[in-house]
CSV table of C-alpha atoms and ligand atoms in Angstrom, one decimal:
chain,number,residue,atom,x,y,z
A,1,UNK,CA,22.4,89.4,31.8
A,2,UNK,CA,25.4,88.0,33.4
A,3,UNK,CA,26.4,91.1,34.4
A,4,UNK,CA,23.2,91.5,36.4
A,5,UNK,CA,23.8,88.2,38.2
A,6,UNK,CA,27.0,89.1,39.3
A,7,UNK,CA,26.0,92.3,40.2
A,8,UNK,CA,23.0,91.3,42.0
A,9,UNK,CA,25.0,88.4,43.9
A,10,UNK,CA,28.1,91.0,45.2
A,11,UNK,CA,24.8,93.4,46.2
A,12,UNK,CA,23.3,90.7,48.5
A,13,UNK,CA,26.2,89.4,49.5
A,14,UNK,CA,27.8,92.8,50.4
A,15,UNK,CA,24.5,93.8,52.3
A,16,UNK,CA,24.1,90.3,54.0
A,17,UNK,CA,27.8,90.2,55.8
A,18,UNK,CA,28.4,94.0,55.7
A,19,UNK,CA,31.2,94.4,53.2
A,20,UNK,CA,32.2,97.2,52.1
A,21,UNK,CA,34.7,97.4,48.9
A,22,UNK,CA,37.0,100.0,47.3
A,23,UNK,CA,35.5,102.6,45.5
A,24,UNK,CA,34.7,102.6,42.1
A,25,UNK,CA,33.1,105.6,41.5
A,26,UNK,CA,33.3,109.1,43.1
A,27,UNK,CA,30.7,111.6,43.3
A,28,UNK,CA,32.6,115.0,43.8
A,29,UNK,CA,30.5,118.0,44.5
A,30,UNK,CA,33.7,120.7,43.9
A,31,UNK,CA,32.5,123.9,44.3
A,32,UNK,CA,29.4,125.5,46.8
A,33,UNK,CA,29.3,128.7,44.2
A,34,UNK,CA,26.1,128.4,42.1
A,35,UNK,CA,25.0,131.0,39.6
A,36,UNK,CA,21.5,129.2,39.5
A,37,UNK,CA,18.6,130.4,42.3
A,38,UNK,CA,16.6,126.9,41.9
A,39,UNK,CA,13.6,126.2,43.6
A,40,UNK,CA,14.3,122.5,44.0
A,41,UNK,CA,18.3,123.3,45.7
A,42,UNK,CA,18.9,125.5,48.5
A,43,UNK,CA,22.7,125.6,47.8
A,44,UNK,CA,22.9,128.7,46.3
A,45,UNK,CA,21.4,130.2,50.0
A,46,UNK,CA,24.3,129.2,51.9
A,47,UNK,CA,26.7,132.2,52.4
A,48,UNK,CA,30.2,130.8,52.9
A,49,UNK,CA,31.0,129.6,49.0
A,50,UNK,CA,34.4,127.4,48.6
A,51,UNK,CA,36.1,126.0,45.7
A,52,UNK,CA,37.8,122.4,46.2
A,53,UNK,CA,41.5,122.6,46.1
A,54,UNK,CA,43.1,121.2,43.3
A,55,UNK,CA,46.9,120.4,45.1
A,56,UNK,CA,45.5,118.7,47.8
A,57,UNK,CA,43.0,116.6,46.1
A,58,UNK,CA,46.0,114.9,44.3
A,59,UNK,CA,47.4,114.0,47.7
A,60,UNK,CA,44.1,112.9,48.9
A,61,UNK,CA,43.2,110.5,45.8
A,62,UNK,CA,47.0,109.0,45.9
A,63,UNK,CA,46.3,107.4,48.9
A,64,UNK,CA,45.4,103.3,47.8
A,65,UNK,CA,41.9,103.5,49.1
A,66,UNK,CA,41.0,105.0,45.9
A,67,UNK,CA,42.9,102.7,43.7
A,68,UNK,CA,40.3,100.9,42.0
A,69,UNK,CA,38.4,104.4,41.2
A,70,UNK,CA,37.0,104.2,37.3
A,71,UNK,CA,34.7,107.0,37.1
A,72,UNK,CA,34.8,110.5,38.9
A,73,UNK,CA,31.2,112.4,38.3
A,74,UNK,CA,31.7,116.5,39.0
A,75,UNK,CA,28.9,118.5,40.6
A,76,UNK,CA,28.9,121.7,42.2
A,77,UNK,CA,27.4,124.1,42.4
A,78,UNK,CA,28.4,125.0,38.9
A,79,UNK,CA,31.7,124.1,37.7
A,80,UNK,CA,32.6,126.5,35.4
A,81,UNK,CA,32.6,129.5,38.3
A,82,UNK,CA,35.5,128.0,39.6
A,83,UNK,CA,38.9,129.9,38.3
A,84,UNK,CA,41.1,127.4,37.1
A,85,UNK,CA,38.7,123.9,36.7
A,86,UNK,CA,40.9,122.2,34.3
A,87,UNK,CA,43.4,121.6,37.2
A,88,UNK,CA,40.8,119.7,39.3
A,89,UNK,CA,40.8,117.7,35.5
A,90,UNK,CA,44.7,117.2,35.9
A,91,UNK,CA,44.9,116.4,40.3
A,92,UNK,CA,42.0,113.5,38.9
A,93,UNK,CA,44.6,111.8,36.6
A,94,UNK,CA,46.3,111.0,39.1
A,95,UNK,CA,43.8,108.0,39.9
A,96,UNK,CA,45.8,105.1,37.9
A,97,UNK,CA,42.3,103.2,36.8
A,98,UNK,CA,40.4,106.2,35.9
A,99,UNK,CA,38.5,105.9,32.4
A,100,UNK,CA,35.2,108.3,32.9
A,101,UNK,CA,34.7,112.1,33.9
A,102,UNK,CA,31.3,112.9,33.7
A,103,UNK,CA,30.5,116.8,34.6
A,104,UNK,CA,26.8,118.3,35.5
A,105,UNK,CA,26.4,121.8,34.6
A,106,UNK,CA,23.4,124.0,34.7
A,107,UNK,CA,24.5,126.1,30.9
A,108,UNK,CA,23.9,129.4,32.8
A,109,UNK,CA,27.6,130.3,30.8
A,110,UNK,CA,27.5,128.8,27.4
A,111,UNK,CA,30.7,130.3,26.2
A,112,UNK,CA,32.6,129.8,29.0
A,113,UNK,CA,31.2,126.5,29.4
A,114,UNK,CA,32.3,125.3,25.6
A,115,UNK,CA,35.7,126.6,25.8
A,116,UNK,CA,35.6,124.5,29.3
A,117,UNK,CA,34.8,121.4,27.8
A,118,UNK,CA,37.4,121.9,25.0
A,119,UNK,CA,40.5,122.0,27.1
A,120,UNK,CA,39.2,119.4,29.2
A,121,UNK,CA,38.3,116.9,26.2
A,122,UNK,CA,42.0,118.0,25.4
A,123,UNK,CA,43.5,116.7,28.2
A,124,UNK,CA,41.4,113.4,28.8
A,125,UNK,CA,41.8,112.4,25.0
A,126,UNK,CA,45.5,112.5,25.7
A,127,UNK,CA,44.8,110.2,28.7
A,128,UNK,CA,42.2,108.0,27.4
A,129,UNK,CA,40.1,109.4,29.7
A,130,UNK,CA,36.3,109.7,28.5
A,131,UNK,CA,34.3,112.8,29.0
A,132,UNK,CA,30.4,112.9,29.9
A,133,UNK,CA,27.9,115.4,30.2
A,134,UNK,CA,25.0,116.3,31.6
A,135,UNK,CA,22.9,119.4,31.1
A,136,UNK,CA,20.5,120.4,33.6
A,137,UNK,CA,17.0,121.3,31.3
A,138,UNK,CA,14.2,121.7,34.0
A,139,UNK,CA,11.0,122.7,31.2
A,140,UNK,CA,10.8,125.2,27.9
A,141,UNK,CA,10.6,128.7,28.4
A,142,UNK,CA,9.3,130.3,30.7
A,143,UNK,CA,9.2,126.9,33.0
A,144,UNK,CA,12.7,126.5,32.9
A,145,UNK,CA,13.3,130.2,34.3
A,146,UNK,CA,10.8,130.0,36.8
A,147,UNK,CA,12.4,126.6,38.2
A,148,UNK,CA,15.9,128.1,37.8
A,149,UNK,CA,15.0,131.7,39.7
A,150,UNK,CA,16.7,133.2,36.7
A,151,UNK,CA,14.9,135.6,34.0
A,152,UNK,CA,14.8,134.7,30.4
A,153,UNK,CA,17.5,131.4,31.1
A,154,UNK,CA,16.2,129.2,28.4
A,155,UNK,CA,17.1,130.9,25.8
A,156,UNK,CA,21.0,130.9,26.6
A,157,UNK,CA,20.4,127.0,27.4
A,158,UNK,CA,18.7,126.8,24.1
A,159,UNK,CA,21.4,128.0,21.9
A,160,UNK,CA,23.7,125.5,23.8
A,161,UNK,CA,21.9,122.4,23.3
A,162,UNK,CA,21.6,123.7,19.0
A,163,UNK,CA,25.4,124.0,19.3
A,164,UNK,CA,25.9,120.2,21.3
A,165,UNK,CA,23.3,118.7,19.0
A,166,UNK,CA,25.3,119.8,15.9
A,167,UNK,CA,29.2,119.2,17.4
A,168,UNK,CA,28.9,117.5,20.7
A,169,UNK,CA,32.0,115.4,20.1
A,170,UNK,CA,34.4,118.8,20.3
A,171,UNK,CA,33.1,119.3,23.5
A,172,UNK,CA,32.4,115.2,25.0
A,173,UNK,CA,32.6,112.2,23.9
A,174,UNK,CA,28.6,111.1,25.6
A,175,UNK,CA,26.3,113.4,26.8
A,176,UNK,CA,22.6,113.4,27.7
A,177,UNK,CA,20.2,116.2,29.2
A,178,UNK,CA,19.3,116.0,33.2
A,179,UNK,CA,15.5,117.2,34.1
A,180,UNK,CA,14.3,117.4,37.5
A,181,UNK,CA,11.1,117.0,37.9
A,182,UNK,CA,8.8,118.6,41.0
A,183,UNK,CA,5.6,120.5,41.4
A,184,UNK,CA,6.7,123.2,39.8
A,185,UNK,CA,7.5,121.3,36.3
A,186,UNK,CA,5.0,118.3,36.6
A,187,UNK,CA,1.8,120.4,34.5
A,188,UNK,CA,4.0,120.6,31.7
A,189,UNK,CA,5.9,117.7,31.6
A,190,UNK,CA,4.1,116.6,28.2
A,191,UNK,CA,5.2,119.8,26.3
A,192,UNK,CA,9.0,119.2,27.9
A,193,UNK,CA,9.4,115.6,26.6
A,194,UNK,CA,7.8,116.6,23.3
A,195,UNK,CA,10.5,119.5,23.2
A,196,UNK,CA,13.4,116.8,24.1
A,197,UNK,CA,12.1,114.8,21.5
A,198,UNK,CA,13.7,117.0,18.5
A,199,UNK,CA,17.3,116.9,20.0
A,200,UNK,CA,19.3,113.4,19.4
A,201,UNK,CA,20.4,113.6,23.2
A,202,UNK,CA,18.7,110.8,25.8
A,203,UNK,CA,17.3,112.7,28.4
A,204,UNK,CA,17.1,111.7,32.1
A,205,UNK,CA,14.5,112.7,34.2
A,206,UNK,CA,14.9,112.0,37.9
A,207,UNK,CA,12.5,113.3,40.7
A,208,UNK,CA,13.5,116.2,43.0
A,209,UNK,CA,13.7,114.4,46.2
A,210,UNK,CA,15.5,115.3,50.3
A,211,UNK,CA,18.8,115.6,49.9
A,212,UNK,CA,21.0,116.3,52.4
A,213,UNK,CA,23.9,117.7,50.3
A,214,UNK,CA,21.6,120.3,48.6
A,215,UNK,CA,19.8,121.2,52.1
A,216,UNK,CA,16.9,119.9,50.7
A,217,UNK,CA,16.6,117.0,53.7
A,218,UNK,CA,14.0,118.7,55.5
A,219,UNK,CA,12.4,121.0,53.6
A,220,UNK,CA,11.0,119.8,50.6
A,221,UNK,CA,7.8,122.4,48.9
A,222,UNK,CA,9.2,121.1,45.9
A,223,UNK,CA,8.4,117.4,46.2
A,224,UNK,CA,6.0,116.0,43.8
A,225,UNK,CA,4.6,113.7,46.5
A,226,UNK,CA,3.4,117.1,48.5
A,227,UNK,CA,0.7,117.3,46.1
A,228,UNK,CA,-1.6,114.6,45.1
A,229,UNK,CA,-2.1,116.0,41.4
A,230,UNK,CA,1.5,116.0,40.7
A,231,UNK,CA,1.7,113.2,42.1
A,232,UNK,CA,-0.6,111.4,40.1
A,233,UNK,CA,0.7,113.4,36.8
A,234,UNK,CA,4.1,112.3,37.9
A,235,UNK,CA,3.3,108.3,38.5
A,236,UNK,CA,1.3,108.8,35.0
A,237,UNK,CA,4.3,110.0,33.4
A,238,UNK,CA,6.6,107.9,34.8
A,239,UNK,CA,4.6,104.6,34.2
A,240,UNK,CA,3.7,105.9,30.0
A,241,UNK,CA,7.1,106.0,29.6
A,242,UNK,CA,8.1,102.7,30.9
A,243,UNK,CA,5.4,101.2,28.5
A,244,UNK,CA,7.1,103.5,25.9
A,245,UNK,CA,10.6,102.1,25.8
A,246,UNK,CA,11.7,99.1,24.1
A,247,UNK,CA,13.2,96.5,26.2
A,248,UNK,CA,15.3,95.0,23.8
A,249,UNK,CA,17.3,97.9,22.8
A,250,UNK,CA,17.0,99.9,26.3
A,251,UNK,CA,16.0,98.0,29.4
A,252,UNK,CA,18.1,99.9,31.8
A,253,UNK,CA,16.1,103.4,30.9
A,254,UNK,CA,13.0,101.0,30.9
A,255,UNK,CA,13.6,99.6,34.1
A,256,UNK,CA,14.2,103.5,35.6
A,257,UNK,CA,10.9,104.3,34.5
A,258,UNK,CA,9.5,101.7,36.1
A,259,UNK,CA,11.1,102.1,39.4
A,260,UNK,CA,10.1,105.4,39.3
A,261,UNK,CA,6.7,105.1,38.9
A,262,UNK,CA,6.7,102.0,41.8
A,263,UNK,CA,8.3,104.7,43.9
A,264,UNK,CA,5.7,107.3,43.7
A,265,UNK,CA,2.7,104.4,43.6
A,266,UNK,CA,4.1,103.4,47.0
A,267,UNK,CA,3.9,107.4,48.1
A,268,UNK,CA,7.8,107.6,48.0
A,269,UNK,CA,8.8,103.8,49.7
A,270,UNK,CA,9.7,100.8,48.0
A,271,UNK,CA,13.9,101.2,46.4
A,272,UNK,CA,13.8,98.7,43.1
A,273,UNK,CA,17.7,99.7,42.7
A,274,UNK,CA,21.0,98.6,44.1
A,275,UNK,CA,22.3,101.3,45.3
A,276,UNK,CA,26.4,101.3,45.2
A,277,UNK,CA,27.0,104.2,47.8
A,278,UNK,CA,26.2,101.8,50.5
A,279,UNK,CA,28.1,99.1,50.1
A,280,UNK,CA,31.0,100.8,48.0
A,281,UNK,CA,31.3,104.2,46.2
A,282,UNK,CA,31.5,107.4,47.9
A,283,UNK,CA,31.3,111.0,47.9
A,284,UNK,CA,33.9,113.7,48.8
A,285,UNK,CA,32.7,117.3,48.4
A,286,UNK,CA,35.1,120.8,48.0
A,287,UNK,CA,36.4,121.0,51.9
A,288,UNK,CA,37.2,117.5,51.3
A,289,UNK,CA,35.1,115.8,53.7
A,290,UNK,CA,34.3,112.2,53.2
A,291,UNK,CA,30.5,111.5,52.4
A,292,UNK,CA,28.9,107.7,51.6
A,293,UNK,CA,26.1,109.0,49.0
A,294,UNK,CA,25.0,112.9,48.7
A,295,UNK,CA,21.3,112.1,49.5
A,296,UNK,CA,21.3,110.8,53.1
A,297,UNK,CA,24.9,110.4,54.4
A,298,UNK,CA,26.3,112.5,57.3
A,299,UNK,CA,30.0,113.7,56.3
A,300,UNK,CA,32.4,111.1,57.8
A,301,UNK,CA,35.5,112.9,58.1
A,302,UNK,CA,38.1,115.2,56.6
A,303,UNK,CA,40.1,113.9,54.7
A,304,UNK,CA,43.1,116.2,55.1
A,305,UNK,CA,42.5,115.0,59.2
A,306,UNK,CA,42.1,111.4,58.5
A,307,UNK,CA,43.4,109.0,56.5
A,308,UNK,CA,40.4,106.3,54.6
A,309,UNK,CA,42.6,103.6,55.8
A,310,UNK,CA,42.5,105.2,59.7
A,311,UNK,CA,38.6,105.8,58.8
A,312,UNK,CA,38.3,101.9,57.7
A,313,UNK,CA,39.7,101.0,61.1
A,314,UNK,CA,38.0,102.9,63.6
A,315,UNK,CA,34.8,101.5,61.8
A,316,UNK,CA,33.7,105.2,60.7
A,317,UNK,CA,32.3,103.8,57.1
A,318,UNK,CA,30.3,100.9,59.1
A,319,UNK,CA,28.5,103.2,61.8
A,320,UNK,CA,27.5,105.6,58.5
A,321,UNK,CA,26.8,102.2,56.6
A,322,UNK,CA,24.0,101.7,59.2
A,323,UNK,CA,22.8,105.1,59.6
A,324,UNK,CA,22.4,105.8,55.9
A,325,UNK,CA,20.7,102.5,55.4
A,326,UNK,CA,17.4,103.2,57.5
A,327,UNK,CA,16.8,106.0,54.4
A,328,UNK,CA,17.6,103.4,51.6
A,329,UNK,CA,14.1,102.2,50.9
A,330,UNK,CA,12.4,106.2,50.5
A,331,UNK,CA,15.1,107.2,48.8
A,332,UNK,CA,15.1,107.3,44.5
A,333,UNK,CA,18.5,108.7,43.9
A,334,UNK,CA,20.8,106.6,41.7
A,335,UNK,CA,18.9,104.4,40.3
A,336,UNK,CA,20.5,101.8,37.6
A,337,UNK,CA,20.8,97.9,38.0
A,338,UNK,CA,17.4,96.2,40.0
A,339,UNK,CA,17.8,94.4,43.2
A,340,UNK,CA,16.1,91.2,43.3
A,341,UNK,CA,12.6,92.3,44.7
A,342,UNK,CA,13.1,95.4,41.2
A,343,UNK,CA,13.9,92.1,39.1
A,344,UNK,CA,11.2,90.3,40.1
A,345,UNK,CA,8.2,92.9,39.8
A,346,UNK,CA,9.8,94.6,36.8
A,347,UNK,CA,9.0,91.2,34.6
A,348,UNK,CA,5.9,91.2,35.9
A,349,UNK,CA,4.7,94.3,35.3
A,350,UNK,CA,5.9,93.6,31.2
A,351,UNK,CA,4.4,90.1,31.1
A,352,UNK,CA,1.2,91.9,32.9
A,353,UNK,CA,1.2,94.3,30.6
A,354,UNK,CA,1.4,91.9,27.4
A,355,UNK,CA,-0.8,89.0,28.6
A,356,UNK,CA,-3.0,90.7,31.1
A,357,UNK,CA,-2.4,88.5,34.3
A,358,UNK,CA,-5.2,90.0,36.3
A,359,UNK,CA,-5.6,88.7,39.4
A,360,UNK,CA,-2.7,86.5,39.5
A,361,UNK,CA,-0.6,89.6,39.4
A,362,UNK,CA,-2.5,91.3,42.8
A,363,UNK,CA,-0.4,89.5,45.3
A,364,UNK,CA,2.8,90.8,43.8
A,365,UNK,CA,1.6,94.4,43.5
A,366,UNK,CA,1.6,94.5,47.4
A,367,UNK,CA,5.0,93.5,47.8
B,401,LIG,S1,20.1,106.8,50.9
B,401,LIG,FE1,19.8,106.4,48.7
B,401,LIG,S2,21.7,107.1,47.7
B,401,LIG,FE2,22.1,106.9,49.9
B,401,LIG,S3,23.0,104.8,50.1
B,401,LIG,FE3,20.7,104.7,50.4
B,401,LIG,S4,19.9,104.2,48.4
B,401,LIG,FE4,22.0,105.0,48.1
């Protein structure tokens, strides 16, 4: 709780006087290659593929900007395409705060994949570094090959998550299964959590929404908003699994569902969440340009042209600041702590929900 206050305060504060901190965490997209042909990314259609490079990422993350970096989460494309990926592991070390490496991968190579996460675990153990992961799960069977492009998928991803559920700690020290959910997923939703249910993994599903580092921004077939019946399966879902989960032991994953389901009752406006890349955290990709979130941020520089601290002063995170902002209150990525207006209709809704407010509650519902 006091967490959240403090949180909540350095959130409006930051916003109200335009501050903008070190970064804590860095979302790092390393690689443009992707094995994967999904129907909610367009990444894999763009030609020129590049990997990020290792030696000059050190250089990069020694400069003092990044100083107070905790957590680096790596993205791609698909990691484990890239040649020599543990030594993207070893230029991160060189970040003197860092405690978390969390990796996304969409299991399309088991094997290589597990003997990936071994030598990594390897090195972060030595440096007290923990190791996260996410695996992308987009449906059983047949729906997860048809949303990944690629024939007969699941059953490789299948034998993976067998082999995390029995030893996941060779391989991580957390991880927890990522599933997208659009139009193409929605009708089966129901059988997909039901399937989830049988692993001991906690399972994240997040909407496919416009994203600018996918090239997603302005084409978007895929969105469950497009369709008024996945919509409405999707604002079901979201809201029976927000009445699902305790609050006591997980009102974080409580409060996701919730905004969630706000988001798609307000037909894609209406952010409950702080959101960090604003006001601190950013996002450097594999040509090593400088990005405030993935979702709606323009690149800001190269970072092998200009330095953060040369960025900082010519006001280049500011003017990006502002631009990014007008997208803030369509946009669902990231979701995590509430803001105050997520706080305030979130215990509502519960105390609805037990005591059956009624008409007292109407006002707030059009907030
Ligand atoms: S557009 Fe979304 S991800 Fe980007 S800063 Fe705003 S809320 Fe955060």
């Amino acid at each position: 709780m006091l967490y959240l206050i403090k949180s909540l305060l350095i959130d409006t504060l930051c916003r109200l006087f335009h501050i903008r901190r070190k970064p804590v965490v860095i979302q790092m997209p390393v690689t443009s290659r992707c094995n994967s042909r999904c129907k909610t990314c367009n990444i894999w259609e763009i030609k020129e593929k590049s990997d990020i490079d290792p030696d000059t990422l050190r250089k990069v993350l020694q400069d003092d900007y990044f100083s107070e970096v905790r957590s680096v989460g790596i993205n791609g494309g698909e990691l484990t395409l890239i040649k020599h990926p543990e030594e993207i592991i070893n230029a991160l070390l060189v970040l003197k705060k860092l405690d978390y490496i969390h990796i996304i991968s969409n299991g399309l190579l088991p094997d290589r994949l597990l003997s990936l996460l071994e030598k990594i675990k390897q090195i972060t153990v030595k440096h007290n570094v923990k190791l996260g992961l996410t695996l992308s799960v987009d449906g059983v069977g047949s729906v997860h090959d048809e949303v990944r492009g690629i024939k007969n998928c699941f059953e490789r991803t299948k034998k993976l998550m067998d082999e995390l559920a029995q030893n996941s700690k060779c391989y991580c020290d957390v991880m927890d299964i990522g599933c997208t959910l659009s139009r193409y997923n929605i009708p089966y939703v129901q059988q997909t959590d039901s399937f989830f249910s049988g692993y001991p993994f906690t399972i994240t599903y997040h909407l496919a929404v416009p994203n600018k580092r996918i090239y997603t921004f302005d084409r978007y077939d895929y969105y469950v908003l497009e369709d008024e019946r996945s919509n409405l399966l999707a604002t079901e879902f979201f809201y029976g699994k927000f009445l699902k989960t305790s609050f006591s032991k997980q009102a974080r994953i409580k409060f996701r569902y919730f905004a969630n389901y706000y988001f798609l009752k307000k037909k894609g406006y209406g952010r409950l969440s702080q959101c960090s890349y604003l006001n601190r955290d950013v996002t450097i990709d594999e040509n090593l340009d400088i990005f405030l979130c993935a979702t709606a941020s323009d690149r800001i520089e190269n970072l092998q042209k200009k330095t953060p601290a040369e960025l900082y002063k010519q006001g280049s995170f500011d003017e990006m600041q502002r631009q990014t902002s007008q997208y803030c209150n369509t946009c669902i990525h990231y979701v995590d702590l509430p803001n105050l207006k997520g706080v305030v209709l979130f215990m509502c809704e519960i105390l609805n929900y037990r005591w059956s407010w009624g008409n007292k509650y109407k006002f707030l519902s059009k907030w």
